[in-house]
Short mmCIF file of C-alpha atoms in Angstrom, two decimals:
data_model
loop_
_atom_site.label_atom_id
_atom_site.label_comp_id
_atom_site.label_asym_id
_atom_site.label_seq_id
_atom_site.Cartn_x
_atom_site.Cartn_y
_atom_site.Cartn_z
CA MET A 1 42.21 -6.44 -6.86
CA ARG A 2 44.07 -2.95 -7.00
CA LYS A 3 41.23 -1.51 -8.70
CA HIS A 4 38.40 -2.63 -6.66
CA ALA A 5 39.87 -1.63 -3.86
CA SER A 6 41.10 2.38 -4.92
CA VAL A 7 37.29 1.96 -5.56
CA LEU A 8 36.51 1.59 -1.96
CA LEU A 9 38.98 3.64 -0.54
CA ALA A 10 37.83 7.04 -2.57
CA ALA A 11 34.28 5.84 -1.44
CA VAL A 12 35.33 5.61 2.30
CA ILE A 13 37.30 9.38 1.47
CA THR A 14 34.48 10.90 0.03
CA LEU A 15 31.84 9.01 2.70
CA ALA A 16 34.34 11.25 5.47
CA VAL A 17 34.13 14.15 4.43
CA ILE A 18 30.42 14.71 4.12
CA PRO A 19 28.78 15.55 7.08
CA LEU A 20 26.63 12.74 9.08
CA GLY A 21 23.51 15.02 8.95
CA ALA A 22 23.75 15.44 5.29
CA GLN A 23 23.69 11.16 4.24
CA ALA A 24 20.63 9.68 3.04
CA PRO A 25 18.92 7.17 5.67
CA ALA A 26 18.34 3.85 4.01
CA GLN A 27 15.43 2.96 2.35
CA ASN A 28 15.27 -0.10 5.49
CA ASN A 29 15.27 1.93 8.11
CA ALA A 30 12.38 4.00 7.10
CA LEU A 31 9.74 4.01 10.28
CA SER A 32 6.46 2.04 9.72
CA THR A 33 2.99 3.50 10.33
CA ALA A 34 3.27 1.71 13.26
CA ASP A 35 6.26 2.95 14.61
CA LEU A 36 5.29 6.48 13.94
CA THR A 37 2.02 5.56 15.43
CA ALA A 38 3.69 4.61 18.62
CA ILE A 39 6.07 7.83 18.61
CA HIS A 40 2.53 9.99 18.44
CA GLN A 41 1.64 8.19 21.51
CA ILE A 42 5.36 8.88 22.54
CA ARG A 43 5.20 13.28 22.33
CA GLU A 44 1.62 13.04 22.96
CA GLU A 45 2.42 11.89 26.76
CA GLY A 46 5.40 13.15 26.86
CA LEU A 47 5.45 16.84 25.72
CA GLY A 48 2.07 17.00 27.29
CA GLN A 49 1.64 19.98 30.06
CA ARG A 50 -0.66 17.97 32.16
CA SER A 51 0.33 13.65 31.34
CA SER A 52 4.01 14.82 32.03
CA GLN A 53 6.04 14.11 35.19
CA VAL A 54 9.64 14.94 34.75
CA MET A 55 9.53 18.51 36.46
CA ASP A 56 8.08 16.62 39.62
CA ILE A 57 10.43 13.86 39.63
CA ILE A 58 13.37 16.66 39.41
CA SER A 59 12.01 18.43 42.33
CA GLU A 60 11.37 15.56 44.11
CA LEU A 61 15.46 14.41 43.52
CA SER A 62 17.30 17.69 44.29
CA ASP A 63 14.82 19.88 46.43
CA ILE A 64 13.90 16.83 48.94
CA HIS A 65 16.67 14.25 48.85
CA GLY A 66 18.77 16.74 47.27
CA PRO A 67 22.46 16.64 47.04
CA ARG A 68 22.94 13.04 46.83
CA LEU A 69 26.74 12.14 47.40
CA THR A 70 27.14 8.33 47.08
CA ASN A 71 26.98 6.45 50.55
CA SER A 72 25.34 9.39 52.45
CA PRO A 73 22.07 9.31 53.89
CA ASN A 74 20.27 11.28 50.90
CA ILE A 75 21.70 9.38 48.43
CA LYS A 76 19.86 5.98 49.83
CA GLU A 77 16.46 8.44 50.93
CA ALA A 78 16.18 9.29 47.08
CA ALA A 79 16.77 5.47 45.91
CA LYS A 80 13.82 4.89 48.28
CA TRP A 81 11.61 7.35 47.15
CA THR A 82 13.35 6.16 43.46
CA THR A 83 12.35 2.53 44.09
CA ASP A 84 8.85 2.97 45.29
CA LYS A 85 8.19 5.35 42.17
CA MET A 86 9.06 2.81 40.13
CA THR A 87 7.02 -0.25 41.50
CA GLU A 88 4.07 2.83 41.46
CA TRP A 89 4.32 2.45 37.97
CA GLN A 90 4.65 -0.82 37.73
CA LEU A 91 7.97 -1.46 36.03
CA ALA A 92 9.35 -5.08 36.85
CA ASN A 93 12.11 -6.68 39.11
CA VAL A 94 12.88 -3.13 40.71
CA HIS A 95 15.52 -3.49 43.02
CA LEU A 96 18.86 -2.42 44.63
CA GLU A 97 21.87 -3.79 42.75
CA PRO A 98 24.97 -3.53 45.69
CA TRP A 99 27.84 -3.22 44.51
CA GLY A 100 31.67 -2.27 46.07
CA PRO A 101 33.57 -1.74 48.09
CA PHE A 102 33.04 1.94 47.50
CA GLY A 103 34.18 3.44 51.26
CA ARG A 104 32.64 5.01 54.09
CA GLY A 105 29.73 7.65 53.62
CA TRP A 106 29.61 11.37 54.51
CA SER A 107 27.37 14.22 54.88
CA ASN A 108 27.32 17.86 56.36
CA GLU A 109 25.20 19.00 58.62
CA ARG A 110 26.15 22.32 59.72
CA THR A 111 28.26 25.18 58.05
CA ASN A 112 28.12 28.63 59.27
CA VAL A 113 31.55 30.94 58.66
CA GLN A 114 31.66 34.45 58.54
CA VAL A 115 34.05 36.88 59.55
CA ILE A 116 33.58 39.09 62.89
CA ALA A 117 35.78 41.68 62.75
CA PRO A 118 37.22 44.21 61.62
CA HIS A 119 33.99 44.29 60.27
CA PRO A 120 31.41 41.12 60.21
CA PHE A 121 30.27 39.83 57.00
CA PRO A 122 28.70 36.14 56.10
CA LEU A 123 30.81 33.86 53.76
CA ILE A 124 29.23 31.66 50.88
CA ALA A 125 31.26 28.23 52.17
CA TYR A 126 31.18 24.86 51.61
CA ALA A 127 32.55 21.98 53.60
CA LYS A 128 34.70 19.71 51.00
CA ALA A 129 33.43 15.98 51.32
CA TRP A 130 35.44 13.75 53.05
CA THR A 131 37.08 16.11 55.65
CA PRO A 132 36.02 16.87 59.21
CA GLY A 133 34.17 19.31 60.98
CA THR A 134 35.59 21.80 63.50
CA GLU A 135 33.52 20.52 66.94
CA GLY A 136 31.51 22.99 67.33
CA ALA A 137 32.14 27.01 66.78
CA VAL A 138 35.17 28.51 67.12
CA THR A 139 36.46 31.62 66.55
CA ALA A 140 39.80 32.13 65.86
CA ASP A 141 42.14 34.32 63.72
CA ALA A 142 42.77 34.08 60.03
CA ILE A 143 46.51 33.88 58.53
CA TYR A 144 47.00 34.30 54.95
CA ALA A 145 50.28 31.86 54.43
CA PRO A 146 51.03 31.35 51.19
CA MET A 147 52.86 28.09 50.24
CA THR A 148 53.52 26.74 46.09
CA LYS A 149 56.55 24.11 47.47
CA GLU A 150 57.55 22.29 50.11
CA GLU A 151 60.44 24.81 51.10
CA ASP A 152 57.47 27.44 51.94
CA PHE A 153 56.78 25.13 54.84
CA ALA A 154 59.92 26.39 57.14
CA LYS A 155 58.55 30.15 56.66
CA PHE A 156 55.01 29.74 58.92
CA LYS A 157 56.23 26.44 60.80
CA GLY A 158 55.00 26.95 64.45
CA GLN A 159 52.58 29.98 63.30
CA LEU A 160 49.62 27.99 62.25
CA LYS A 161 48.73 26.42 65.32
CA GLY A 162 44.68 27.42 66.44
CA LYS A 163 44.38 29.40 62.67
CA PHE A 164 41.89 29.31 59.83
CA VAL A 165 44.49 29.38 57.18
CA LEU A 166 44.53 31.05 53.58
CA THR A 167 47.34 29.47 51.34
CA ALA A 168 45.97 29.95 48.02
CA ALA A 169 46.48 33.29 46.10
CA ILE A 170 43.53 34.90 45.35
CA PRO A 171 41.96 33.70 42.04
CA GLU A 172 42.07 36.35 39.09
CA SER A 173 38.15 37.27 38.47
CA PRO A 174 38.57 38.87 34.51
CA GLU A 175 35.27 41.18 33.37
CA ARG A 176 32.93 38.88 31.23
CA PHE A 177 31.36 40.03 28.40
CA ASP A 178 29.24 36.99 26.38
CA PRO A 179 27.10 34.93 28.38
CA GLN A 180 27.74 32.09 30.39
CA ALA A 181 24.46 30.00 28.88
CA HIS A 182 24.87 28.87 25.22
CA ARG A 183 22.49 26.65 22.55
CA TYR A 184 24.78 25.40 19.61
CA THR A 185 24.00 27.21 16.73
CA ASP A 186 23.57 25.38 13.53
CA ALA A 187 27.28 26.58 12.08
CA GLU A 188 28.23 25.11 14.96
CA LEU A 189 26.53 21.49 15.26
CA LEU A 190 27.63 21.17 11.66
CA ASP A 191 30.92 21.38 12.07
CA MET A 192 30.62 18.94 14.94
CA SER A 193 28.88 16.34 12.11
CA LYS A 194 31.87 16.16 10.24
CA VAL A 195 34.77 13.83 10.57
CA GLU A 196 37.89 14.84 13.05
CA PHE A 197 41.04 13.78 11.59
CA PRO A 198 43.51 13.36 14.66
CA THR A 199 46.29 15.20 14.90
CA ALA A 200 49.47 15.71 17.05
CA ALA A 201 48.25 18.17 19.91
CA PRO A 202 50.16 21.40 20.46
CA GLY A 203 51.67 21.45 24.33
CA GLN A 204 52.07 19.07 27.08
CA SER A 205 51.77 15.06 26.28
CA LEU A 206 50.18 13.22 28.54
CA GLU A 207 52.35 11.79 30.19
CA GLU A 208 53.54 15.18 30.81
CA ARG A 209 50.41 16.57 31.65
CA LEU A 210 50.29 13.42 34.67
CA ALA A 211 53.45 13.63 36.00
CA GLN A 212 52.98 17.21 36.51
CA PHE A 213 49.63 16.29 37.90
CA ARG A 214 51.58 13.55 40.16
CA ALA A 215 53.70 16.35 41.20
CA GLN A 216 50.75 18.72 42.71
CA ARG A 217 48.92 15.81 44.13
CA GLU A 218 52.20 14.65 46.13
CA PHE A 219 52.33 18.43 46.80
CA GLY A 220 48.86 18.57 48.49
CA ILE A 221 49.39 15.77 50.57
CA LYS A 222 52.56 17.08 51.76
CA LEU A 223 50.58 20.48 52.72
CA GLN A 224 47.86 19.43 53.77
CA LYS A 225 49.89 17.48 56.55
CA PHE A 226 51.91 19.86 57.44
CA LEU A 227 48.94 22.06 58.39
CA LEU A 228 47.34 18.93 60.30
CA ASP A 229 50.57 18.87 62.26
CA GLU A 230 51.08 22.24 62.70
CA GLY A 231 47.00 21.98 64.91
CA VAL A 232 44.94 24.59 62.33
CA VAL A 233 41.50 24.46 62.59
CA ALA A 234 40.22 24.87 59.45
CA TRP A 235 42.10 25.37 55.70
CA ILE A 236 40.15 27.96 54.01
CA GLU A 237 40.26 27.66 50.22
CA PRO A 238 39.26 29.60 47.65
CA SER A 239 36.51 28.84 45.16
CA ARG A 240 37.94 28.44 40.98
CA SER A 241 34.95 31.01 39.85
CA ASP A 242 33.91 33.75 40.67
CA ASP A 243 29.91 35.50 40.66
CA GLY A 244 29.40 33.61 44.40
CA THR A 245 29.65 30.70 42.57
CA VAL A 246 31.36 28.03 44.69
CA PHE A 247 33.24 24.57 43.39
CA VAL A 248 33.19 22.24 45.88
CA GLN A 249 33.94 18.51 45.17
CA GLN A 250 36.05 16.11 47.66
CA GLY A 251 39.08 17.12 50.38
CA GLY A 252 39.45 13.86 52.11
CA GLY A 253 39.64 9.79 51.45
CA ARG A 254 36.98 7.58 51.64
CA ASP A 255 39.11 4.57 52.82
CA LYS A 256 39.23 5.17 56.52
CA GLU A 257 42.23 2.88 57.18
CA LYS A 258 44.15 3.62 53.74
CA ASP A 259 44.24 7.72 52.98
CA PRO A 260 45.92 10.00 55.05
CA PRO A 261 44.10 12.29 57.95
CA VAL A 262 43.01 15.74 56.78
CA PRO A 263 41.74 18.47 58.48
CA CYS A 264 39.03 20.83 57.87
CA ARG A 265 38.59 22.18 54.66
CA VAL A 266 36.33 24.62 53.66
CA ALA A 267 35.32 26.25 49.68
CA ILE A 268 34.65 29.86 49.84
CA ALA A 269 33.45 32.59 47.57
CA ASN A 270 36.79 34.07 45.80
CA GLU A 271 35.33 37.33 46.32
CA ASN A 272 35.00 36.42 50.38
CA TYR A 273 37.96 35.14 50.29
CA GLY A 274 40.33 38.09 48.41
CA ARG A 275 38.68 40.34 50.66
CA ILE A 276 40.23 38.29 53.80
CA VAL A 277 43.08 38.22 52.39
CA ARG A 278 43.59 41.70 50.61
CA THR A 279 42.65 42.80 54.13
CA LEU A 280 45.49 40.49 55.89
CA GLN A 281 47.86 41.96 53.39
CA LYS A 282 46.97 45.54 54.71
CA LYS A 283 48.38 44.12 58.07
CA VAL A 284 44.74 44.47 59.26
CA PRO A 285 43.97 41.11 61.88
CA VAL A 286 40.79 39.23 60.58
CA SER A 287 39.33 37.28 63.14
CA MET A 288 36.50 34.64 61.76
CA LEU A 289 33.82 32.14 63.71
CA VAL A 290 33.56 28.81 61.85
CA ASP A 291 31.28 26.04 63.09
CA ILE A 292 31.58 22.88 60.42
CA GLN A 293 29.44 19.50 61.37
CA ASN A 294 30.29 16.53 59.19
CA LYS A 295 29.37 13.32 59.64
CA PHE A 296 31.14 9.96 58.63
CA TYR A 297 29.34 6.96 58.20
CA ASP A 298 30.98 3.16 58.66
CA ASP A 299 28.11 0.83 58.68
CA ASP A 300 28.04 -0.04 54.68
CA LEU A 301 30.96 0.25 52.81
CA ASN A 302 29.37 -0.72 49.88
CA SER A 303 27.00 1.10 47.32
CA PHE A 304 24.00 -0.21 44.97
CA ASN A 305 22.61 0.73 41.75
CA ILE A 306 19.11 1.17 40.96
CA VAL A 307 17.84 -1.03 38.52
CA GLY A 308 13.66 -2.00 36.74
CA GLU A 309 12.34 -3.22 34.18
CA ILE A 310 9.60 -3.22 30.84
CA PRO A 311 9.62 -6.78 29.85
CA GLY A 312 9.92 -7.27 26.31
CA SER A 313 6.44 -8.43 24.49
CA ASP A 314 8.59 -11.12 22.04
CA LYS A 315 9.12 -14.29 23.44
CA ALA A 316 12.03 -14.56 21.11
CA LYS A 317 13.30 -11.40 21.97
CA ALA A 318 12.46 -10.78 25.67
CA ASP A 319 15.91 -11.99 26.77
CA GLN A 320 17.37 -9.32 24.57
CA ILE A 321 17.99 -5.76 26.50
CA VAL A 322 18.16 -2.30 25.73
CA MET A 323 19.16 0.15 28.68
CA LEU A 324 18.70 3.57 29.39
CA GLY A 325 20.89 5.10 32.45
CA ALA A 326 22.09 8.10 33.94
CA HIS A 327 24.33 8.70 37.20
CA PHE A 328 22.37 9.11 40.38
CA ASP A 329 24.49 10.71 42.53
CA SER A 330 26.04 14.29 42.96
CA TRP A 331 28.24 16.09 44.57
CA GLN A 332 27.24 18.04 47.96
CA ALA A 333 27.44 22.20 47.53
CA GLY A 334 24.21 21.99 45.04
CA THR A 335 21.51 20.03 44.83
CA GLY A 336 22.71 17.81 42.19
CA ALA A 337 19.97 19.04 40.09
CA THR A 338 21.86 19.63 36.75
CA ASP A 339 24.46 17.12 37.57
CA ASN A 340 22.53 14.55 36.67
CA GLY A 341 19.41 14.41 38.51
CA ALA A 342 18.54 15.36 34.86
CA GLY A 343 19.06 13.09 33.53
CA SER A 344 18.43 10.93 36.07
CA ALA A 345 14.76 12.34 35.96
CA VAL A 346 15.30 12.11 32.62
CA MET A 347 15.43 8.32 32.07
CA LEU A 348 12.44 7.80 34.47
CA GLU A 349 10.35 9.93 32.68
CA ALA A 350 11.88 8.05 30.00
CA ILE A 351 10.40 4.42 31.03
CA ARG A 352 7.39 6.12 32.72
CA ILE A 353 6.37 7.64 29.23
CA LEU A 354 6.65 3.93 27.31
CA LYS A 355 5.14 2.33 30.50
CA THR A 356 2.23 4.67 30.55
CA ALA A 357 2.27 4.99 26.90
CA GLY A 358 1.19 1.17 26.48
CA VAL A 359 3.74 0.73 23.23
CA LYS A 360 4.69 -2.60 23.02
CA MET A 361 8.08 -3.18 22.79
CA ARG A 362 9.52 -6.68 21.03
CA ARG A 363 12.62 -6.43 23.63
CA THR A 364 13.10 -5.66 27.95
CA VAL A 365 13.86 -2.24 28.56
CA ARG A 366 15.82 -2.05 31.46
CA ILE A 367 16.64 1.65 33.53
CA GLY A 368 20.05 1.65 35.65
CA LEU A 369 20.40 4.77 37.32
CA TRP A 370 24.28 4.51 38.62
CA THR A 371 25.98 5.64 41.90
CA GLY A 372 29.60 6.57 42.28
CA GLU A 373 29.81 7.95 38.92
CA GLU A 374 31.83 11.56 40.68
CA GLN A 375 34.26 9.34 41.72
CA GLY A 376 35.17 7.28 38.30
CA LEU A 377 32.27 6.02 36.63
CA LEU A 378 32.36 3.57 39.62
CA GLY A 379 28.72 2.10 39.85
CA SER A 380 28.38 1.48 35.85
CA ARG A 381 31.61 0.12 36.08
CA ALA A 382 30.65 -2.69 39.11
CA TYR A 383 27.34 -3.20 36.93
CA VAL A 384 29.16 -3.96 33.38
CA LYS A 385 31.77 -6.37 34.88
CA ALA A 386 28.82 -8.02 36.71
CA HIS A 387 26.69 -8.40 33.62
CA PHE A 388 28.43 -8.34 30.58
CA GLY A 389 32.46 -8.32 30.54
CA ASP A 390 35.64 -7.15 32.58
CA PRO A 391 37.60 -4.98 29.77
CA ASN A 392 40.89 -5.74 32.04
CA ALA A 393 40.35 -9.29 31.72
CA GLU A 394 41.57 -11.52 28.34
CA ASP A 395 39.85 -14.31 26.77
CA PRO A 396 42.32 -16.70 26.45
CA ALA A 397 41.15 -18.26 23.40
CA THR A 398 40.37 -14.95 21.60
CA HIS A 399 43.20 -12.89 23.27
CA LEU A 400 40.07 -10.39 23.28
CA ILE A 401 38.43 -8.38 26.78
CA LYS A 402 36.46 -11.40 28.66
CA VAL A 403 33.08 -10.77 28.36
CA THR A 404 29.64 -13.36 29.90
CA PRO A 405 27.02 -14.54 28.38
CA GLU A 406 24.62 -11.32 28.85
CA HIS A 407 27.33 -9.45 26.62
CA ALA A 408 25.28 -10.87 23.82
CA LYS A 409 22.10 -9.74 24.95
CA LEU A 410 22.54 -6.25 25.14
CA ASP A 411 21.36 -4.60 22.22
CA ALA A 412 22.17 -0.83 23.38
CA TYR A 413 22.76 1.60 26.44
CA TYR A 414 21.67 5.26 26.01
CA ASN A 415 22.27 8.32 28.74
CA ILE A 416 21.93 11.53 29.63
CA ASP A 417 24.90 13.84 31.45
CA ASN A 418 25.23 16.95 30.39
CA GLY A 419 23.14 19.03 32.30
CA THR A 420 19.35 19.99 31.48
CA GLY A 421 20.07 21.34 27.61
CA LYS A 422 18.20 19.93 25.25
CA ILE A 423 19.11 17.33 22.66
CA ARG A 424 20.32 18.17 19.39
CA GLY A 425 21.73 14.66 17.69
CA VAL A 426 24.01 11.72 19.30
CA TYR A 427 27.80 11.09 19.76
CA LEU A 428 28.10 7.75 17.35
CA GLN A 429 31.52 7.20 19.79
CA GLY A 430 33.40 6.20 16.30
CA ASN A 431 30.40 3.17 15.21
CA GLU A 432 29.52 4.84 12.06
CA MET A 433 27.28 1.36 11.01
CA ILE A 434 24.93 3.25 12.94
CA ALA A 435 24.88 6.47 11.37
CA PRO A 436 22.00 5.62 9.09
CA ILE A 437 19.88 3.83 11.48
CA PHE A 438 19.88 6.96 13.69
CA GLU A 439 19.19 9.54 10.49
CA SER A 440 15.39 7.92 9.82
CA TRP A 441 14.60 7.96 13.62
CA MET A 442 15.69 11.24 14.15
CA VAL A 443 13.47 12.54 11.64
CA PRO A 444 10.30 13.26 13.45
CA PHE A 445 12.41 14.67 15.87
CA HIS A 446 13.77 17.98 13.76
CA ASP A 447 10.82 20.33 14.80
CA LEU A 448 12.65 19.55 18.45
CA GLY A 449 15.83 20.56 17.32
CA MET A 450 17.45 17.10 16.81
CA ASN A 451 19.19 16.92 13.70
CA THR A 452 22.55 16.19 14.39
CA LEU A 453 25.17 13.05 14.41
CA THR A 454 29.02 13.26 15.41
CA ILE A 455 31.15 10.15 14.27
CA ARG A 456 33.24 11.40 17.42
CA ASN A 457 33.59 10.30 20.86
CA THR A 458 32.44 12.05 23.97
CA GLY A 459 33.76 11.34 27.37
CA GLY A 460 33.17 11.61 31.18
CA THR A 461 30.10 9.66 31.78
CA ASP A 462 28.41 5.88 31.75
CA HIS A 463 28.23 5.02 28.38
CA LEU A 464 32.13 4.92 28.36
CA SER A 465 31.36 1.54 30.71
CA TYR A 466 29.35 -0.21 28.02
CA GLU A 467 32.37 1.10 25.38
CA ALA A 468 35.38 -0.50 27.13
CA VAL A 469 33.52 -3.67 26.30
CA GLY A 470 32.64 -3.46 22.90
CA LEU A 471 28.90 -2.94 23.64
CA PRO A 472 27.10 0.36 21.66
CA GLY A 473 26.51 2.92 24.22
CA PHE A 474 25.43 6.59 23.23
CA GLN A 475 25.61 9.77 25.27
CA PHE A 476 23.14 12.31 23.40
CA ILE A 477 24.46 15.87 22.17
CA GLN A 478 23.21 18.09 24.03
CA ASP A 479 23.18 22.00 24.06
CA PRO A 480 25.62 23.44 27.02
CA MET A 481 23.59 26.21 28.50
CA ASP A 482 25.52 27.13 31.66
CA TYR A 483 26.60 23.30 32.61
CA ASP A 484 30.62 23.90 32.33
CA THR A 485 30.10 27.37 33.37
CA ARG A 486 28.38 27.27 36.37
CA THR A 487 26.62 24.56 37.74
CA HIS A 488 28.81 21.54 37.15
CA HIS A 489 30.12 20.08 40.51
CA SER A 490 28.95 23.99 42.13
CA ASN A 491 26.69 25.55 44.53
CA MET A 492 24.57 26.65 41.72
CA ASP A 493 23.49 23.37 40.78
CA VAL A 494 20.35 23.76 41.58
CA TYR A 495 16.83 22.87 40.01
CA GLU A 496 15.82 27.05 39.14
CA ARG A 497 18.74 25.93 36.35
CA ILE A 498 16.46 23.61 34.98
CA GLN A 499 14.92 23.94 31.73
CA GLU A 500 11.07 22.89 31.65
CA PRO A 501 10.46 22.74 27.62
CA ASP A 502 14.54 21.15 27.54
CA MET A 503 13.76 18.23 29.88
CA LYS A 504 10.34 17.03 27.92
CA GLN A 505 12.23 16.95 24.97
CA MET A 506 14.88 14.84 26.26
CA ALA A 507 12.51 12.44 27.62
CA THR A 508 10.62 11.80 24.53
CA ILE A 509 13.23 11.57 22.29
CA VAL A 510 14.79 9.36 24.95
CA ALA A 511 11.66 7.16 25.26
CA SER A 512 11.43 6.91 21.06
CA PHE A 513 15.19 5.96 20.66
CA VAL A 514 14.50 3.26 23.20
CA TYR A 515 11.34 1.92 21.77
CA LEU A 516 12.66 2.00 18.14
CA THR A 517 15.68 -0.28 19.55
CA ALA A 518 12.84 -2.27 20.89
CA ASN A 519 11.50 -3.29 18.43
CA ARG A 520 14.50 -3.20 15.54
CA ASP A 521 14.12 -7.06 13.69
CA GLU A 522 17.76 -7.25 14.36
CA MET A 523 20.22 -5.99 17.16
CA MET A 524 22.71 -2.96 16.72
CA PRO A 525 25.40 -3.11 14.69
CA ARG A 526 28.77 -3.59 16.73
CA LYS A 527 32.00 -2.69 16.50
CA PRO A 528 34.89 -5.54 16.99
CA LEU A 529 35.46 -6.57 20.53
CA PRO A 530 38.09 -4.98 21.94
CA LYS A 531 41.57 -6.56 23.36
CA PRO A 532 42.36 -6.08 27.47
CA VAL A 533 43.42 -2.53 29.00
CA PRO A 534 45.83 -3.14 31.93
CA VAL A 535 44.95 -2.09 35.35
CA ARG A 536 45.63 1.60 35.31
CA ASN A 537 45.33 3.50 38.91
CA PHE A 538 45.04 6.80 37.95
CA PRO A 539 47.10 9.40 37.71
#
């Protein structure tokens, strides 16, 4: 036994240091002639100049119905268009599946922010979500009141009433010598494919970072209350980026009864912010005109997910489900094109391709488009809990998570949520059993740049909801482009940042992986069921 164990350990160690992309696929995972024929049909439909509809879909979601903040009128209109389109494609079981409560809806109806003295100029400005407006156009003085700790409040008490208040220091704007957009190099992909052994992270521990975050949040709440009590007209804040790019999320809460009231909050380009602060520091008065109109919606505090299906053709396997999905919601400054209209459009195009190409799939294929992702994967978590299992609940018989009967029927879930960049491979989320399967499936797409598998995990999006209950959930590796540097949660999240060839490539590959999953003799291998985790109110 010791000898055999030593040989096995040596084999495991050898496997661990071989890049996954270099491991040969097992013969029984080779694609059949029928599979290759179907992939050819999928490629013809997905990559064709006349047949592809992915750019029409992303334009509709972003140009016409963006931004899509959860529970806003825009996202409801976008959902109506999407379900109508899915019905037009003759998908089955098309519906909105409610979940909640999420909280009140919000929309920005008008943003007009400008300096009028000493010299007039317009500002690049956006209202923060779930904050009130100014109740009409207001002209008033700006005041620079830097406050980084509670003791600073006394310096400005009684001086802020009726003012536009700037409390932050001017952000740094270092020169850039590298392009903001980037595609993975072969060397980067090779490094990504290697096993990464955990080491002690330098710097602060997780608990220390959480404690720091809590302290910052608590100070922010106190500062917010101080500004509100002082009677400021609006709190003017700088973006964390430059080049006129404004990153904007929320500034208030969704629960009318529990969340504290907030003042009008406006994020502006840091170049605009810097000019105002420097002018005030020279003792030159600055007068501003601000007209912010925001609306709250309290009629329905629940949200929804969008669902549709292609029924399986094999009676013995039609009750088994292969899912593809993406989050449907966005933030409010841009039009939600790269985050995550791109993912939603790709998944809609993928299921359209499968339906239009007429390829037979033994298992049922289901699309899910999630809301509330930007507030914490809320929609996909609610869906998984309702259908598959609760990561926080214990089964007393096994002491593992409590699952539903549907849990055994979900084969795999595929997700897109990293912008417009083309697919380069798949994150295996620690499931090395999948590697030889995906290795063989990638072969027809080597010419499209898909070559890499990594055992590593990636976070921050909806496949984690499936992973949390022991289901195979996968996010594709995508070229980063300018997603993190420019478009993610910013006013530059717009159609112009979408790359058409990449979108077609993604839709074609996703459709093919879904097809191949739906037609395997066996379901995908799974990791063992996890133990329940206690509910943690972050941070």
